[in-house]
Coordinates of C-alpha atoms in Angstrom, one line a residue:
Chain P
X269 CA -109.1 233.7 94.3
X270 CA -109.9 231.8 97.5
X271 CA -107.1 230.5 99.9
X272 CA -106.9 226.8 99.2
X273 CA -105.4 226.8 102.6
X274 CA -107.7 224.6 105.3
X275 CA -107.0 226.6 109.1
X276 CA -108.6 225.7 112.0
X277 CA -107.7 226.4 115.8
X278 CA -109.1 224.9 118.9
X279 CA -108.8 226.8 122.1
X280 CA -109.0 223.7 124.1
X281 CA -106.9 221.4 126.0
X282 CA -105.2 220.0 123.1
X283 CA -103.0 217.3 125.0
X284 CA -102.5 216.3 128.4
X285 CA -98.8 215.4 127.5
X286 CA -97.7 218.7 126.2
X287 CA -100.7 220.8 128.7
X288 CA -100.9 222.8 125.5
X289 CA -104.2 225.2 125.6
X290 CA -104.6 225.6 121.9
X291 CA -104.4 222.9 118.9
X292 CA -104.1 224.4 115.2
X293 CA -104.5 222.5 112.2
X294 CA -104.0 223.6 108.4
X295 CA -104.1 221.7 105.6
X296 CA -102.6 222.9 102.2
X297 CA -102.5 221.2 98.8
X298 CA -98.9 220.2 97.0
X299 CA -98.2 223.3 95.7
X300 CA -95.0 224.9 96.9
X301 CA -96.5 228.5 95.7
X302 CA -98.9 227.9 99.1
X303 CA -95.7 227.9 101.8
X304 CA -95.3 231.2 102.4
X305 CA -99.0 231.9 103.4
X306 CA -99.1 229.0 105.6
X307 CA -96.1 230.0 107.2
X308 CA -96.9 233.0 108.2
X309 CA -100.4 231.3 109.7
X310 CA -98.9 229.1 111.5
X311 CA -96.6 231.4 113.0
X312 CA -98.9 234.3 113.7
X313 CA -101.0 231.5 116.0
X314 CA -98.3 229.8 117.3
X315 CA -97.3 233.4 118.6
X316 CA -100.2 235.3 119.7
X317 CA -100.9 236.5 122.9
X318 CA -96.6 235.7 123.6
X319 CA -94.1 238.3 123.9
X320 CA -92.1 236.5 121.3
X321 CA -88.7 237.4 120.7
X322 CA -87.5 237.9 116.7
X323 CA -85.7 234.9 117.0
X324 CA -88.2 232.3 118.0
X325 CA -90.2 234.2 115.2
X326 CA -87.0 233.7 112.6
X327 CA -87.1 229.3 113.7
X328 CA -90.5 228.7 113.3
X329 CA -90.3 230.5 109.8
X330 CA -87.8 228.7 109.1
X331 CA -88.2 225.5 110.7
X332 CA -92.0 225.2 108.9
X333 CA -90.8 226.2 105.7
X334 CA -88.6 223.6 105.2
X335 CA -90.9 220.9 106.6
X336 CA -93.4 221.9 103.9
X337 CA -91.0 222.3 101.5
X338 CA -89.9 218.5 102.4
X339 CA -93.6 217.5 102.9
X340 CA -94.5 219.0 99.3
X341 CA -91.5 218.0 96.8
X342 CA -90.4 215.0 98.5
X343 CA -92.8 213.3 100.4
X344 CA -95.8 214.0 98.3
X345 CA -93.9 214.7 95.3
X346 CA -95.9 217.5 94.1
X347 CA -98.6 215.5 93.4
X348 CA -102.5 217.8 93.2
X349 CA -104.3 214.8 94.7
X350 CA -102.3 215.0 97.9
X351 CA -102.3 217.2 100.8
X352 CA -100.0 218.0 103.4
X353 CA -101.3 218.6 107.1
X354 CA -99.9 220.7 110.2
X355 CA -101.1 220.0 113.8
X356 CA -99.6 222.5 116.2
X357 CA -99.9 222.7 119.8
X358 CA -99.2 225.3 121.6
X359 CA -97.9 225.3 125.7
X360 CA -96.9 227.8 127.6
X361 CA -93.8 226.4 127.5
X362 CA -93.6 224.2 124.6
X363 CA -94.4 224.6 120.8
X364 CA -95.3 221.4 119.5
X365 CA -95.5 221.1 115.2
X366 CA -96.1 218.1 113.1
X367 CA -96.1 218.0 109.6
X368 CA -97.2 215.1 108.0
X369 CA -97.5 214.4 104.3
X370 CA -99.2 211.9 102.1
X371 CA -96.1 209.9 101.1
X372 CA -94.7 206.5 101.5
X373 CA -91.9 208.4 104.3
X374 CA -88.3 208.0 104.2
X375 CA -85.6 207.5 106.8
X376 CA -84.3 210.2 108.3
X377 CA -81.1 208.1 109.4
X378 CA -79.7 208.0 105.9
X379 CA -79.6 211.7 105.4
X380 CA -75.7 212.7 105.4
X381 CA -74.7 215.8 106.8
X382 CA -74.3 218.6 104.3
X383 CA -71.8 220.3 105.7
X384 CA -68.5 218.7 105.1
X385 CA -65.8 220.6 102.6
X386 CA -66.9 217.8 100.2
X387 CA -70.5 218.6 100.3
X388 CA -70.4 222.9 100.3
X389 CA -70.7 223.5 96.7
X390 CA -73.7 221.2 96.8
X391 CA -77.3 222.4 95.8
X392 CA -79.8 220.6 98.1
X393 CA -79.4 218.6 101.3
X394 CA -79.3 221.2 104.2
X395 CA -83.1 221.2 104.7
X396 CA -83.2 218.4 107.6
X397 CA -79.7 219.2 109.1
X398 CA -81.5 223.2 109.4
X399 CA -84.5 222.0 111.2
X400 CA -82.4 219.7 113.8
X401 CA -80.6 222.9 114.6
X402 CA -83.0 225.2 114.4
X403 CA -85.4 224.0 117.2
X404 CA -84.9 221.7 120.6
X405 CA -86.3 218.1 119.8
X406 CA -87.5 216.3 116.2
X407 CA -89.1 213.0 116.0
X408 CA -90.7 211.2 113.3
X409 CA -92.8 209.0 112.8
X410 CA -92.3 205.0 112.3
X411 CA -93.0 205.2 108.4
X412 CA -91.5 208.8 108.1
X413 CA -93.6 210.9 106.6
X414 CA -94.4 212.9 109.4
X415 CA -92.1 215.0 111.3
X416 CA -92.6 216.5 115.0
X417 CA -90.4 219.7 115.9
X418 CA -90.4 221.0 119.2
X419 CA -89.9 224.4 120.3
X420 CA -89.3 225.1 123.8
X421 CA -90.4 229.0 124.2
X422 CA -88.1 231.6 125.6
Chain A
X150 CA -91.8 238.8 98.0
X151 CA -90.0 239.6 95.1
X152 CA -86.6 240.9 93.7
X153 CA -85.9 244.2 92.6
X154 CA -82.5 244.4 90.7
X155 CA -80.6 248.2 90.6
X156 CA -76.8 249.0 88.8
X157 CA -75.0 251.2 90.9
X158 CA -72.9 254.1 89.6
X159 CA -70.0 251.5 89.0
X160 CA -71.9 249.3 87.0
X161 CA -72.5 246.5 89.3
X162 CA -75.8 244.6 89.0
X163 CA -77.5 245.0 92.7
X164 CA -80.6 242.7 93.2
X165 CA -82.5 242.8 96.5
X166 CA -84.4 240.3 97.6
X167 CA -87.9 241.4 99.7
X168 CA -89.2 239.5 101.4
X169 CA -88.7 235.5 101.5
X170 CA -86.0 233.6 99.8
X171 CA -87.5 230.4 99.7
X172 CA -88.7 227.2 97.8
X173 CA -91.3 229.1 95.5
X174 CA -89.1 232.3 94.0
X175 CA -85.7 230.4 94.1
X176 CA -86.0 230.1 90.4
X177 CA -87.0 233.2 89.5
X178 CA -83.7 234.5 91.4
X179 CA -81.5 232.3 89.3
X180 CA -83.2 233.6 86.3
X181 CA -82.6 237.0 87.2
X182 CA -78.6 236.3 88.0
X183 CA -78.5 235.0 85.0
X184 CA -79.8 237.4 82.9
X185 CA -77.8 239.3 84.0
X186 CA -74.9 237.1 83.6
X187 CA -76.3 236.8 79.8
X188 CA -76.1 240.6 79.7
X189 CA -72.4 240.9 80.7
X190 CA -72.8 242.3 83.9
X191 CA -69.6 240.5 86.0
X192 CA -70.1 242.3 89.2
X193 CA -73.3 241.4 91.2
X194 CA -74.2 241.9 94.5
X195 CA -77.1 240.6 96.2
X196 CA -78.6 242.2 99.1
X197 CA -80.8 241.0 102.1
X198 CA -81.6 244.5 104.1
X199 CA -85.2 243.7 103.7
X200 CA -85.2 240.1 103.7
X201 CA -87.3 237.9 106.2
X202 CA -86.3 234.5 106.4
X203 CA -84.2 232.2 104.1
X204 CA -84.9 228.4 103.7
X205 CA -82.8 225.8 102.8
X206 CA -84.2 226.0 99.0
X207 CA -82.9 229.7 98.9
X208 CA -79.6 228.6 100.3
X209 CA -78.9 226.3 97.5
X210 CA -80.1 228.6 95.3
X211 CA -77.3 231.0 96.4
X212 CA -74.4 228.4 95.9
X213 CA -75.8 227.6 92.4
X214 CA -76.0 231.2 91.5
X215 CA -72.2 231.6 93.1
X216 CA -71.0 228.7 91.3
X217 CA -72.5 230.0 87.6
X218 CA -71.4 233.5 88.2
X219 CA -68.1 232.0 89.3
X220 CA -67.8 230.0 86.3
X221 CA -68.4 232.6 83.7
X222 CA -65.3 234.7 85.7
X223 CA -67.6 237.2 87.9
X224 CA -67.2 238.0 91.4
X225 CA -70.2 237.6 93.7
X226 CA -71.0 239.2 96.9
X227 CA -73.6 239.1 99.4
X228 CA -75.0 241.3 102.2
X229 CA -77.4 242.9 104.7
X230 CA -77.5 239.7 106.8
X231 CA -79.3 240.5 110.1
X232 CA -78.2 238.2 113.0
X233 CA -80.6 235.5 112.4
X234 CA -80.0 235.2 108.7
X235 CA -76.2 235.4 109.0
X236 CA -76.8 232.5 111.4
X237 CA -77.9 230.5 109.0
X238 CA -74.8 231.0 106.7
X239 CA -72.6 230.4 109.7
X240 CA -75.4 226.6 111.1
X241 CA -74.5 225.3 107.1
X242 CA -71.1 227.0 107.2
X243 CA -71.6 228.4 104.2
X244 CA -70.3 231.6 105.2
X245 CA -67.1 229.9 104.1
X246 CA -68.1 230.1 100.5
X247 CA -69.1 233.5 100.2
X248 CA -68.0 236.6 100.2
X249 CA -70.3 238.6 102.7
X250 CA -70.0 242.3 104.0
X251 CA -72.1 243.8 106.3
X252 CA -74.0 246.9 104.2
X253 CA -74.3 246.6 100.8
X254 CA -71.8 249.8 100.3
X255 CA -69.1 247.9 101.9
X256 CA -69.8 245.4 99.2
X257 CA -69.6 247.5 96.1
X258 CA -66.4 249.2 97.5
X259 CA -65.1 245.8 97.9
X260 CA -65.2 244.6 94.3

């Protein structure tokens, strides 16, 4: 069965901001079963031709896995019709990933932290609170449905 | 990615988890805890030797699966965290809530 992943990568200046030299994009449907494949795209271009160590490798794994994972249940709440889309650009210093999904957004403000003794035995709720420590800077966007983590390489 | 589930010569139930623990096969490691549960066992261990990376998803997973297991009067433990893994535990401080040895035989002798 085909990959109902969309990949593309751009070896071109992809922002004068960042001075990144390559843009990626991937698109993927709402199906949390496609995660682990775009993962590991993701990461594979946002490492090659870097002498990565295993723990930048471990964050973005991580980092992009839960972004989907948000993107997919939450923001586009499963839903077929709706996609999810990742724009990477990639620095020689800087590691720049924004996932975006197809939902009305949310506020990132009213997310409690999961870590308290009251909150331990809970289920869900540590997905945000991994990503902010995971990597150096996250922003979102006004309406919240996109998130921008940035990785600052080693 | 995938879970292969052993008994050692003591009767715990081992299961290891290859690969990913993430979002897509948390479910299918619940199931398997408990099934097991369901069978008796009382003693299981789960092992991450060969485990990549662990999401949030998984996480959660693991605190139901300790909570269920702790409910019907088992003992849980964990292992084989790597570095990066154990950091994870340690960012959510859920290393607080389990029981986690280093190799997966200082796990079984520990129950």
């Amino acid at each position: 069965m085909p990959s109902p992943l969309r990949l593309c990568v751009r070896r071109s200046p992809a922002s004068r901001e960042s001075g990144a030299g390559v843009l990626v994009t991937l698109r993927l449907p709402s199906d949390v079963a496609c995660i682990e494949e775009a993962v590991e795209l993701v990461t594979l271009h946002c490492l090659a031709g870097h002498d990565a160590p295993t723990r930048t490798r471990f964050r973005l794994q991580v980092v992009l896995s839960e972004a989907l994972s948000n993107a997919i249940m939450r923001g586009n709440r499963e839903a077929r019709d709706k996609w999810v889309h990742v724009r990477a650009e990639l620095g020689p210093e800087v590691i720049r990933l924004e996932v975006t999904d197809e939902g009305p957004g949310f506020d990132p403000h009213a997310v409690p932290e999961p870590v308290g003794r009251e909150r331990l035995d809970e289920a869900d709720g540590r997905g945000l609170y991994l990503i902010r420590k995971l990597v150096d800077a996250v922003q979102f966007n006004e309406q919240g449905n996109s998130i921008c983590m940035i990785l600052r390489r080693p | 990615m995938g879970f292969h589930q052993t008994r050692d010569a003591s009767g715990v139930a081992v299961v290891q988890v290859e690969g990913q623990l993430i979002v897509g096969n948390r479910q299918e490691l619940k199931e398997l805890v408990q099934r097991a549960l369901d069978a008796e066992d009382r003693r299981i261990l789960i092992d991450f030797s060969r485990t990549g990376y662990i999401d949030s998803s998984g996480l959660g997973a693991l605190v139901s699966i300790s909570k269920r297991i702790r409910e019907a009067g088992g003992e849980l433990r964990l292992s084989g965290l790597n570095e990066d893994l154990r950091s994870l535990f340690e960012l959510t401080k859920l290393h607080t809530l389990f029981e986690i040895a280093e190799t997966p035989e200082q796990a079984l002798a520990s129950f």
